[in-house]
Amino acid sequence: MAAKPKIAVLGAGMGGLAIAALLDRAGWAVTVYEQAKAFARVGAGIQMSPNALRVLRALDLEAHIRSVAFQPRYWRNRTWDTGNMQNELTLGAEAEERHGAPYLLGHRADLHAALLSRVPAERIALNKKLADLSQNETSVTLTFTDGGSASADIVIATDGLHSRAREILFGAGEPRFTGNVAYRAVFPTARLGGLTLDDNCKWWGPDRHIVIYYLNPRQDEL
């Protein structure tokens, strides 16, 4: 039987770690190349729908994610100035029974840490910023800005908005500003001074909206 191809994954974000974990579990030779020198607790909230939970279930991460994430009972929509309810989507146990997996809310860093735990440490190379790619009939050569290089049979680019791999393959391109801006932040619930919030709510204004939800079962961050 021929050996399974060597796979290089560029970028150790959510996508890179998820695909590396699944490939490693399936017995493929995979290495993740990440340009950061270390991982840090960055980012804000993330919504994990039932189809995403099925992927985490395949990595035996469901129990852990349930322990660190918040399961809302509903998703509400309110009018910005009056607070009037526009509609409510039932979630919680009812949605979990309907879809076969829960809908959870959490901190992006907690999800990232969970995925990282499923990729063997020796499969991740830090401080590896891609400089160039070249290929022949049998393999791909990756060169990095630190002067190092690596070879692989397959390269999977999950290196984000400023993807060097995409630039090499398809040319440079600037993002097109749509005029829309999103701000995200995490706050301790204690700063609300006892104000009671919905589990998960989108407040609709005439030209903008704000989404607020808890990030963990303790409900001490939102």
PDB file of C-alpha atoms in Angstrom:
ATOM      1  CA  MET A   1       0.000   0.000   0.000  1.00  0.00           C
ATOM      2  CA  ALA A   2       1.341   3.405  -0.921  1.00  0.00           C
ATOM      3  CA  ALA A   3       2.101   5.789   1.932  1.00  0.00           C
ATOM      4  CA  LYS A   4      -0.478   8.468   2.589  1.00  0.00           C
ATOM      5  CA  PRO A   5       0.528  11.888   1.249  1.00  0.00           C
ATOM      6  CA  LYS A   6       2.238  14.440   3.481  1.00  0.00           C
ATOM      7  CA  ILE A   7      -0.057  17.395   4.070  1.00  0.00           C
ATOM      8  CA  ALA A   8       0.977  20.916   5.062  1.00  0.00           C
ATOM      9  CA  VAL A   9      -1.667  23.167   6.615  1.00  0.00           C
ATOM     10  CA  LEU A  10      -0.942  26.890   6.577  1.00  0.00           C
ATOM     11  CA  GLY A  11      -2.376  28.689   9.594  1.00  0.00           C
ATOM     12  CA  ALA A  12      -3.358  27.410  13.039  1.00  0.00           C
ATOM     13  CA  GLY A  13      -6.659  29.222  13.385  1.00  0.00           C
ATOM     14  CA  MET A  14     -10.026  27.505  13.766  1.00  0.00           C
ATOM     15  CA  GLY A  15     -10.051  26.085  10.248  1.00  0.00           C
ATOM     16  CA  GLY A  16      -6.431  24.978  10.237  1.00  0.00           C
ATOM     17  CA  LEU A  17      -6.610  23.235  13.605  1.00  0.00           C
ATOM     18  CA  ALA A  18      -9.939  21.572  12.828  1.00  0.00           C
ATOM     19  CA  ILE A  19      -8.766  20.083   9.548  1.00  0.00           C
ATOM     20  CA  ALA A  20      -5.390  19.100  11.030  1.00  0.00           C
ATOM     21  CA  ALA A  21      -7.084  17.338  13.941  1.00  0.00           C
ATOM     22  CA  LEU A  22      -9.422  15.434  11.637  1.00  0.00           C
ATOM     23  CA  LEU A  23      -6.628  14.457   9.253  1.00  0.00           C
ATOM     24  CA  ASP A  24      -4.385  13.341  12.112  1.00  0.00           C
ATOM     25  CA  ARG A  25      -7.204  11.268  13.558  1.00  0.00           C
ATOM     26  CA  ALA A  26      -7.642   9.618  10.157  1.00  0.00           C
ATOM     27  CA  GLY A  27      -3.953   8.681  10.121  1.00  0.00           C
ATOM     28  CA  TRP A  28      -2.640  11.259   7.649  1.00  0.00           C
ATOM     29  CA  ALA A  29       0.808  12.821   8.000  1.00  0.00           C
ATOM     30  CA  VAL A  30      -0.042  16.471   8.621  1.00  0.00           C
ATOM     31  CA  THR A  31       1.993  19.458   9.811  1.00  0.00           C
ATOM     32  CA  VAL A  32       0.557  22.883  10.663  1.00  0.00           C
ATOM     33  CA  TYR A  33       2.723  25.940   9.946  1.00  0.00           C
ATOM     34  CA  GLU A  34       1.730  29.012  11.977  1.00  0.00           C
ATOM     35  CA  GLN A  35       3.353  32.423  11.664  1.00  0.00           C
ATOM     36  CA  ALA A  36       2.708  33.471  15.288  1.00  0.00           C
ATOM     37  CA  LYS A  37       5.417  32.793  17.848  1.00  0.00           C
ATOM     38  CA  ALA A  38       2.886  31.699  20.470  1.00  0.00           C
ATOM     39  CA  PHE A  39      -0.855  31.352  20.995  1.00  0.00           C
ATOM     40  CA  ALA A  40      -2.695  33.906  23.137  1.00  0.00           C
ATOM     41  CA  ARG A  41      -6.220  34.370  24.470  1.00  0.00           C
ATOM     42  CA  VAL A  42      -7.558  36.777  21.850  1.00  0.00           C
ATOM     43  CA  GLY A  43     -10.885  37.320  20.134  1.00  0.00           C
ATOM     44  CA  ALA A  44     -14.419  37.686  21.407  1.00  0.00           C
ATOM     45  CA  GLY A  45     -17.577  35.596  21.167  1.00  0.00           C
ATOM     46  CA  ILE A  46     -18.447  32.809  18.753  1.00  0.00           C
ATOM     47  CA  GLN A  47     -21.740  31.088  18.029  1.00  0.00           C
ATOM     48  CA  MET A  48     -21.575  27.316  17.536  1.00  0.00           C
ATOM     49  CA  SER A  49     -24.572  25.853  15.739  1.00  0.00           C
ATOM     50  CA  PRO A  50     -25.559  22.157  15.826  1.00  0.00           C
ATOM     51  CA  ASN A  51     -23.747  21.308  12.577  1.00  0.00           C
ATOM     52  CA  ALA A  52     -20.531  22.747  14.038  1.00  0.00           C
ATOM     53  CA  LEU A  53     -21.038  20.709  17.208  1.00  0.00           C
ATOM     54  CA  ARG A  54     -21.182  17.547  15.146  1.00  0.00           C
ATOM     55  CA  VAL A  55     -17.647  18.258  13.929  1.00  0.00           C
ATOM     56  CA  LEU A  56     -16.524  18.809  17.518  1.00  0.00           C
ATOM     57  CA  ARG A  57     -18.307  15.593  18.484  1.00  0.00           C
ATOM     58  CA  ALA A  58     -16.238  13.737  15.896  1.00  0.00           C
ATOM     59  CA  LEU A  59     -13.137  15.044  17.691  1.00  0.00           C
ATOM     60  CA  ASP A  60     -14.487  13.981  21.125  1.00  0.00           C
ATOM     61  CA  LEU A  61     -14.692  17.637  22.152  1.00  0.00           C
ATOM     62  CA  GLU A  62     -18.416  17.991  22.737  1.00  0.00           C
ATOM     63  CA  ALA A  63     -18.321  17.353  26.498  1.00  0.00           C
ATOM     64  CA  HIS A  64     -15.485  19.832  26.977  1.00  0.00           C
ATOM     65  CA  ILE A  65     -17.151  22.529  24.872  1.00  0.00           C
ATOM     66  CA  ARG A  66     -20.397  22.086  26.810  1.00  0.00           C
ATOM     67  CA  SER A  67     -18.454  22.654  30.028  1.00  0.00           C
ATOM     68  CA  VAL A  68     -16.965  25.982  28.914  1.00  0.00           C
ATOM     69  CA  ALA A  69     -19.736  27.369  26.667  1.00  0.00           C
ATOM     70  CA  PHE A  70     -23.216  28.746  27.348  1.00  0.00           C
ATOM     71  CA  GLN A  71     -26.372  27.079  26.032  1.00  0.00           C
ATOM     72  CA  PRO A  72     -29.014  29.788  25.488  1.00  0.00           C
ATOM     73  CA  ARG A  73     -32.690  29.008  25.887  1.00  0.00           C
ATOM     74  CA  TYR A  74     -33.648  31.292  23.007  1.00  0.00           C
ATOM     75  CA  TRP A  75     -32.525  33.890  20.485  1.00  0.00           C
ATOM     76  CA  ARG A  76     -34.538  37.096  20.828  1.00  0.00           C
ATOM     77  CA  ASN A  77     -34.834  40.092  18.529  1.00  0.00           C
ATOM     78  CA  ARG A  78     -35.800  43.462  20.007  1.00  0.00           C
ATOM     79  CA  THR A  79     -36.382  47.001  18.748  1.00  0.00           C
ATOM     80  CA  TRP A  80     -33.513  49.280  19.681  1.00  0.00           C
ATOM     81  CA  ASP A  81     -35.377  52.133  21.407  1.00  0.00           C
ATOM     82  CA  THR A  82     -38.439  50.470  22.951  1.00  0.00           C
ATOM     83  CA  GLY A  83     -37.159  46.988  23.716  1.00  0.00           C
ATOM     84  CA  ASN A  84     -40.283  45.538  22.108  1.00  0.00           C
ATOM     85  CA  MET A  85     -39.921  41.894  21.104  1.00  0.00           C
ATOM     86  CA  GLN A  86     -39.892  41.347  17.341  1.00  0.00           C
ATOM     87  CA  ASN A  87     -39.576  37.567  17.446  1.00  0.00           C
ATOM     88  CA  GLU A  88     -38.051  34.734  19.443  1.00  0.00           C
ATOM     89  CA  LEU A  89     -36.345  31.555  18.227  1.00  0.00           C
ATOM     90  CA  THR A  90     -36.510  28.715  20.732  1.00  0.00           C
ATOM     91  CA  LEU A  91     -33.139  27.069  21.386  1.00  0.00           C
ATOM     92  CA  GLY A  92     -31.996  25.105  24.450  1.00  0.00           C
ATOM     93  CA  ALA A  93     -33.113  21.513  24.938  1.00  0.00           C
ATOM     94  CA  GLU A  94     -35.906  21.773  22.359  1.00  0.00           C
ATOM     95  CA  ALA A  95     -33.533  22.787  19.561  1.00  0.00           C
ATOM     96  CA  GLU A  96     -30.995  20.182  20.643  1.00  0.00           C
ATOM     97  CA  GLU A  97     -33.611  17.447  20.416  1.00  0.00           C
ATOM     98  CA  ARG A  98     -34.729  18.703  17.001  1.00  0.00           C
ATOM     99  CA  HIS A  99     -31.240  18.940  15.497  1.00  0.00           C
ATOM    100  CA  GLY A 100     -29.421  16.212  17.421  1.00  0.00           C
ATOM    101  CA  ALA A 101     -26.809  18.604  18.826  1.00  0.00           C
ATOM    102  CA  PRO A 102     -26.839  21.791  20.914  1.00  0.00           C
ATOM    103  CA  TYR A 103     -26.518  25.441  19.936  1.00  0.00           C
ATOM    104  CA  LEU A 104     -23.791  26.964  22.109  1.00  0.00           C
ATOM    105  CA  LEU A 105     -22.201  30.369  22.672  1.00  0.00           C
ATOM    106  CA  GLY A 106     -18.631  30.788  23.848  1.00  0.00           C
ATOM    107  CA  HIS A 107     -15.319  32.594  23.732  1.00  0.00           C
ATOM    108  CA  ARG A 108     -13.334  32.048  20.541  1.00  0.00           C
ATOM    109  CA  ALA A 109     -10.211  31.366  22.585  1.00  0.00           C
ATOM    110  CA  ASP A 110     -11.910  28.477  24.411  1.00  0.00           C
ATOM    111  CA  LEU A 111     -12.869  26.861  21.111  1.00  0.00           C
ATOM    112  CA  HIS A 112      -9.374  27.451  19.734  1.00  0.00           C
ATOM    113  CA  ALA A 113      -7.780  25.877  22.815  1.00  0.00           C
ATOM    114  CA  ALA A 114     -10.069  22.858  22.506  1.00  0.00           C
ATOM    115  CA  LEU A 115      -9.146  22.307  18.853  1.00  0.00           C
ATOM    116  CA  LEU A 116      -5.465  22.818  19.682  1.00  0.00           C
ATOM    117  CA  SER A 117      -5.687  20.026  22.255  1.00  0.00           C
ATOM    118  CA  ARG A 118      -6.595  17.592  19.477  1.00  0.00           C
ATOM    119  CA  VAL A 119      -3.508  18.300  17.364  1.00  0.00           C
ATOM    120  CA  PRO A 120      -0.299  16.659  18.661  1.00  0.00           C
ATOM    121  CA  ALA A 121       2.258  19.299  19.647  1.00  0.00           C
ATOM    122  CA  GLU A 122       4.849  17.848  17.300  1.00  0.00           C
ATOM    123  CA  ARG A 123       2.461  18.489  14.391  1.00  0.00           C
ATOM    124  CA  ILE A 124       2.563  22.275  14.894  1.00  0.00           C
ATOM    125  CA  ALA A 125       5.472  24.497  13.816  1.00  0.00           C
ATOM    126  CA  LEU A 126       5.293  28.048  15.206  1.00  0.00           C
ATOM    127  CA  ASN A 127       7.023  31.175  13.904  1.00  0.00           C
ATOM    128  CA  LYS A 128       6.706  29.905  10.341  1.00  0.00           C
ATOM    129  CA  LYS A 129       5.529  32.729   8.093  1.00  0.00           C
ATOM    130  CA  LEU A 130       5.196  31.622   4.481  1.00  0.00           C
ATOM    131  CA  ALA A 131       7.431  33.390   1.968  1.00  0.00           C
ATOM    132  CA  ASP A 132       6.870  31.319  -1.160  1.00  0.00           C
ATOM    133  CA  LEU A 133       5.464  28.147  -2.673  1.00  0.00           C
ATOM    134  CA  SER A 134       6.788  26.176  -5.615  1.00  0.00           C
ATOM    135  CA  GLN A 135       5.750  22.832  -6.998  1.00  0.00           C
ATOM    136  CA  ASN A 136       6.847  20.173  -9.437  1.00  0.00           C
ATOM    137  CA  GLU A 137       5.167  16.996 -10.627  1.00  0.00           C
ATOM    138  CA  THR A 138       5.579  15.220  -7.298  1.00  0.00           C
ATOM    139  CA  SER A 139       5.619  17.712  -4.421  1.00  0.00           C
ATOM    140  CA  VAL A 140       5.269  21.267  -3.129  1.00  0.00           C
ATOM    141  CA  THR A 141       8.118  23.177  -1.492  1.00  0.00           C
ATOM    142  CA  LEU A 142       7.313  25.767   1.145  1.00  0.00           C
ATOM    143  CA  THR A 143       9.862  28.413   2.075  1.00  0.00           C
ATOM    144  CA  PHE A 144       9.507  30.601   5.145  1.00  0.00           C
ATOM    145  CA  THR A 145      10.695  34.059   6.066  1.00  0.00           C
ATOM    146  CA  ASP A 146      13.043  32.618   8.697  1.00  0.00           C
ATOM    147  CA  GLY A 147      14.989  30.891   5.907  1.00  0.00           C
ATOM    148  CA  GLY A 148      13.615  27.421   6.571  1.00  0.00           C
ATOM    149  CA  SER A 149      11.763  25.210   4.144  1.00  0.00           C
ATOM    150  CA  ALA A 150       9.545  22.138   4.056  1.00  0.00           C
ATOM    151  CA  SER A 151       8.047  19.836   1.463  1.00  0.00           C
ATOM    152  CA  ALA A 152       4.601  18.300   1.184  1.00  0.00           C
ATOM    153  CA  ASP A 153       2.426  16.453  -1.270  1.00  0.00           C
ATOM    154  CA  ILE A 154      -0.605  18.631  -0.520  1.00  0.00           C
ATOM    155  CA  VAL A 155      -0.850  22.174   0.863  1.00  0.00           C
ATOM    156  CA  ILE A 156      -4.069  23.405   2.478  1.00  0.00           C
ATOM    157  CA  ALA A 157      -4.162  27.175   2.910  1.00  0.00           C
ATOM    158  CA  THR A 158      -6.120  28.383   5.940  1.00  0.00           C
ATOM    159  CA  ASP A 159      -3.955  31.451   6.470  1.00  0.00           C
ATOM    160  CA  GLY A 160      -6.729  33.998   6.651  1.00  0.00           C
ATOM    161  CA  LEU A 161      -7.508  37.409   5.253  1.00  0.00           C
ATOM    162  CA  HIS A 162      -3.886  38.246   4.448  1.00  0.00           C
ATOM    163  CA  SER A 163      -3.206  34.829   2.913  1.00  0.00           C
ATOM    164  CA  ARG A 164       0.236  34.640   1.367  1.00  0.00           C
ATOM    165  CA  ALA A 165      -0.716  31.360  -0.334  1.00  0.00           C
ATOM    166  CA  ARG A 166      -3.685  32.985  -2.058  1.00  0.00           C
ATOM    167  CA  GLU A 167      -1.472  35.865  -3.189  1.00  0.00           C
ATOM    168  CA  ILE A 168       1.070  33.446  -4.680  1.00  0.00           C
ATOM    169  CA  LEU A 169      -1.579  31.414  -6.491  1.00  0.00           C
ATOM    170  CA  PHE A 170      -3.948  34.150  -7.645  1.00  0.00           C
ATOM    171  CA  GLY A 171      -2.104  37.443  -7.342  1.00  0.00           C
ATOM    172  CA  ALA A 172      -2.352  40.321  -4.922  1.00  0.00           C
ATOM    173  CA  GLY A 173      -5.761  41.798  -4.215  1.00  0.00           C
ATOM    174  CA  GLU A 174      -6.999  44.460  -1.846  1.00  0.00           C
ATOM    175  CA  PRO A 175     -10.148  43.958   0.270  1.00  0.00           C
ATOM    176  CA  ARG A 176     -13.157  45.986  -0.878  1.00  0.00           C
ATOM    177  CA  PHE A 177     -14.639  48.081   1.920  1.00  0.00           C
ATOM    178  CA  THR A 178     -18.423  47.663   2.003  1.00  0.00           C
ATOM    179  CA  GLY A 179     -19.031  50.576   4.349  1.00  0.00           C
ATOM    180  CA  ASN A 180     -19.965  48.188   7.171  1.00  0.00           C
ATOM    181  CA  VAL A 181     -17.922  47.938  10.367  1.00  0.00           C
ATOM    182  CA  ALA A 182     -18.187  45.360  13.154  1.00  0.00           C
ATOM    183  CA  TYR A 183     -16.907  45.928  16.683  1.00  0.00           C
ATOM    184  CA  ARG A 184     -16.559  43.042  19.114  1.00  0.00           C
ATOM    185  CA  ALA A 185     -15.681  43.119  22.788  1.00  0.00           C
ATOM    186  CA  VAL A 186     -15.865  40.975  25.926  1.00  0.00           C
ATOM    187  CA  PHE A 187     -17.072  42.437  29.231  1.00  0.00           C
ATOM    188  CA  PRO A 188     -17.354  41.040  32.772  1.00  0.00           C
ATOM    189  CA  THR A 189     -21.050  40.760  33.614  1.00  0.00           C
ATOM    190  CA  ALA A 190     -20.274  42.378  36.974  1.00  0.00           C
ATOM    191  CA  ARG A 191     -19.844  45.705  35.177  1.00  0.00           C
ATOM    192  CA  LEU A 192     -23.588  45.757  34.431  1.00  0.00           C
ATOM    193  CA  GLY A 193     -24.417  46.579  38.030  1.00  0.00           C
ATOM    194  CA  GLY A 194     -27.070  43.876  38.364  1.00  0.00           C
ATOM    195  CA  LEU A 195     -28.832  44.590  35.057  1.00  0.00           C
ATOM    196  CA  THR A 196     -30.613  41.472  33.793  1.00  0.00           C
ATOM    197  CA  LEU A 197     -30.063  40.544  30.149  1.00  0.00           C
ATOM    198  CA  ASP A 198     -31.617  38.074  27.754  1.00  0.00           C
ATOM    199  CA  ASP A 199     -29.657  34.872  27.145  1.00  0.00           C
ATOM    200  CA  ASN A 200     -28.987  35.905  23.571  1.00  0.00           C
ATOM    201  CA  CYS A 201     -30.477  38.973  21.890  1.00  0.00           C
ATOM    202  CA  LYS A 202     -30.097  41.102  18.786  1.00  0.00           C
ATOM    203  CA  TRP A 203     -31.229  44.714  19.156  1.00  0.00           C
ATOM    204  CA  TRP A 204     -32.264  46.189  15.793  1.00  0.00           C
ATOM    205  CA  GLY A 205     -31.766  49.866  14.958  1.00  0.00           C
ATOM    206  CA  PRO A 206     -32.515  51.728  11.711  1.00  0.00           C
ATOM    207  CA  ASP A 207     -28.962  51.402  10.354  1.00  0.00           C
ATOM    208  CA  ARG A 208     -27.133  49.184  12.844  1.00  0.00           C
ATOM    209  CA  HIS A 209     -27.615  46.400  15.363  1.00  0.00           C
ATOM    210  CA  ILE A 210     -25.952  44.986  18.453  1.00  0.00           C
ATOM    211  CA  VAL A 211     -25.842  41.344  19.533  1.00  0.00           C
ATOM    212  CA  ILE A 212     -25.332  40.481  23.217  1.00  0.00           C
ATOM    213  CA  TYR A 213     -24.900  37.016  24.722  1.00  0.00           C
ATOM    214  CA  TYR A 214     -23.207  35.186  27.582  1.00  0.00           C
ATOM    215  CA  LEU A 215     -19.954  33.320  26.921  1.00  0.00           C
ATOM    216  CA  ASN A 216     -19.851  30.600  29.566  1.00  0.00           C
ATOM    217  CA  PRO A 217     -22.096  28.619  31.946  1.00  0.00           C
ATOM    218  CA  ARG A 218     -21.183  30.959  34.833  1.00  0.00           C
ATOM    219  CA  GLN A 219     -22.614  33.886  32.846  1.00  0.00           C
ATOM    220  CA  ASP A 220     -19.828  36.117  34.181  1.00  0.00           C
ATOM    221  CA  GLU A 221     -18.680  37.248  30.710  1.00  0.00           C
ATOM    222  CA  LEU A 222     -20.666  38.585  27.769  1.00  0.00           C
TER     223      LEU A 222
END
